[in-house]
Amino acid sequence: MMCTLVLVYVVSDILLCKSMVQILGGIWADRFGGKVVLGFGVVWWSIATVVTPLAAKIGLPCLLITRAIMGIGEVIIVFFMPLHCVMYYYG
């Protein structure tokens, strides 16, 4: 039961961060350009991915923080950029 509860916290944490940063990603792309924002998102997400196993060894709070940081980079890469590109070319 405890393992399932921990999994729920980890998944909920990353989804919460994704929903909060999605609007900011659009604002940043309009201001700084899509390539810059996409590059920033890739670097951010990559660093968080490398740090995740270490955070898991330290403990659950550190893992949750790292997954939240990963969610910020991931939302820029996965959710925002394709929509922004479609709106730019066809909008």
Short mmCIF file of C-alpha atoms in Angstrom, two decimals:
data_model
loop_
_atom_site.label_atom_id
_atom_site.label_comp_id
_atom_site.label_asym_id
_atom_site.label_seq_id
_atom_site.Cartn_x
_atom_site.Cartn_y
_atom_site.Cartn_z
CA MET A 1 0.00 0.00 0.00
CA MET A 2 2.76 2.45 0.86
CA CYS A 3 4.52 1.92 -2.49
CA THR A 4 1.32 2.77 -4.35
CA LEU A 5 0.86 5.91 -2.27
CA VAL A 6 4.41 7.04 -2.99
CA LEU A 7 3.84 6.47 -6.71
CA VAL A 8 0.69 8.59 -6.58
CA TYR A 9 2.61 11.44 -4.94
CA VAL A 10 5.42 11.29 -7.50
CA VAL A 11 3.06 11.26 -10.51
CA SER A 12 0.80 13.96 -9.05
CA ASP A 13 3.80 16.15 -8.33
CA ILE A 14 5.06 16.13 -11.90
CA LEU A 15 1.57 16.69 -13.34
CA LEU A 16 0.98 19.67 -11.06
CA CYS A 17 4.19 21.32 -12.20
CA LYS A 18 3.34 20.65 -15.84
CA SER A 19 0.01 22.38 -15.53
CA MET A 20 1.49 25.44 -13.83
CA VAL A 21 4.34 25.99 -16.28
CA GLN A 22 2.43 25.48 -19.53
CA ILE A 23 1.24 29.10 -19.72
CA LEU A 24 4.67 30.43 -18.78
CA GLY A 25 6.24 28.40 -21.60
CA GLY A 26 4.02 30.18 -24.09
CA ILE A 27 4.88 33.59 -22.70
CA TRP A 28 8.60 32.79 -22.73
CA ALA A 29 8.45 31.52 -26.33
CA ASP A 30 6.72 34.69 -27.48
CA ARG A 31 9.29 36.82 -25.70
CA PHE A 32 12.55 34.91 -26.32
CA GLY A 33 11.73 32.70 -29.32
CA GLY A 34 10.79 29.07 -29.63
CA LYS A 35 14.31 27.74 -30.26
CA VAL A 36 15.71 29.33 -27.11
CA VAL A 37 12.86 28.08 -24.96
CA LEU A 38 13.05 24.58 -26.43
CA GLY A 39 16.81 24.45 -25.87
CA PHE A 40 16.37 25.62 -22.30
CA GLY A 41 13.69 22.97 -21.73
CA VAL A 42 15.91 20.20 -23.11
CA VAL A 43 18.86 21.19 -20.92
CA TRP A 44 16.65 21.61 -17.84
CA TRP A 45 14.95 18.24 -18.36
CA SER A 46 18.25 16.46 -19.07
CA ILE A 47 19.87 17.69 -15.88
CA ALA A 48 16.84 16.67 -13.84
CA THR A 49 16.88 13.23 -15.48
CA VAL A 50 20.52 12.67 -14.53
CA VAL A 51 19.92 13.79 -10.93
CA THR A 52 16.75 11.68 -10.38
CA PRO A 53 18.46 8.41 -9.31
CA LEU A 54 20.58 10.27 -6.78
CA ALA A 55 17.49 12.03 -5.43
CA ALA A 56 15.71 8.69 -5.06
CA LYS A 57 18.58 7.40 -2.92
CA ILE A 58 18.45 10.47 -0.68
CA GLY A 59 14.74 10.18 0.06
CA LEU A 60 11.18 10.84 -1.01
CA PRO A 61 11.13 14.64 -0.44
CA CYS A 62 14.24 15.06 -2.58
CA LEU A 63 12.75 12.80 -5.26
CA LEU A 64 9.53 14.82 -5.32
CA ILE A 65 11.44 18.08 -5.73
CA THR A 66 13.56 16.60 -8.52
CA ARG A 67 10.50 15.24 -10.32
CA ALA A 68 8.84 18.65 -10.03
CA ILE A 69 11.90 20.26 -11.59
CA MET A 70 11.82 17.62 -14.33
CA GLY A 71 8.18 18.44 -14.98
CA ILE A 72 9.03 22.07 -15.64
CA GLY A 73 11.45 21.14 -18.43
CA GLU A 74 9.23 18.41 -19.77
CA VAL A 75 6.18 20.62 -20.19
CA ILE A 76 8.17 23.00 -22.35
CA ILE A 77 9.40 20.17 -24.56
CA VAL A 78 6.41 17.86 -24.82
CA PHE A 79 3.26 19.92 -24.44
CA PHE A 80 4.06 23.45 -25.40
CA MET A 81 6.34 23.38 -28.42
CA PRO A 82 4.22 21.36 -30.87
CA LEU A 83 1.14 23.46 -30.10
CA HIS A 84 3.09 26.70 -30.37
CA CYS A 85 4.59 25.67 -33.73
CA VAL A 86 1.20 24.72 -35.15
CA MET A 87 -0.34 28.00 -33.99
CA TYR A 88 2.60 29.99 -35.41
CA TYR A 89 2.45 28.48 -38.88
CA TYR A 90 -1.29 28.00 -39.25
CA GLY A 91 -2.75 30.53 -36.80
#
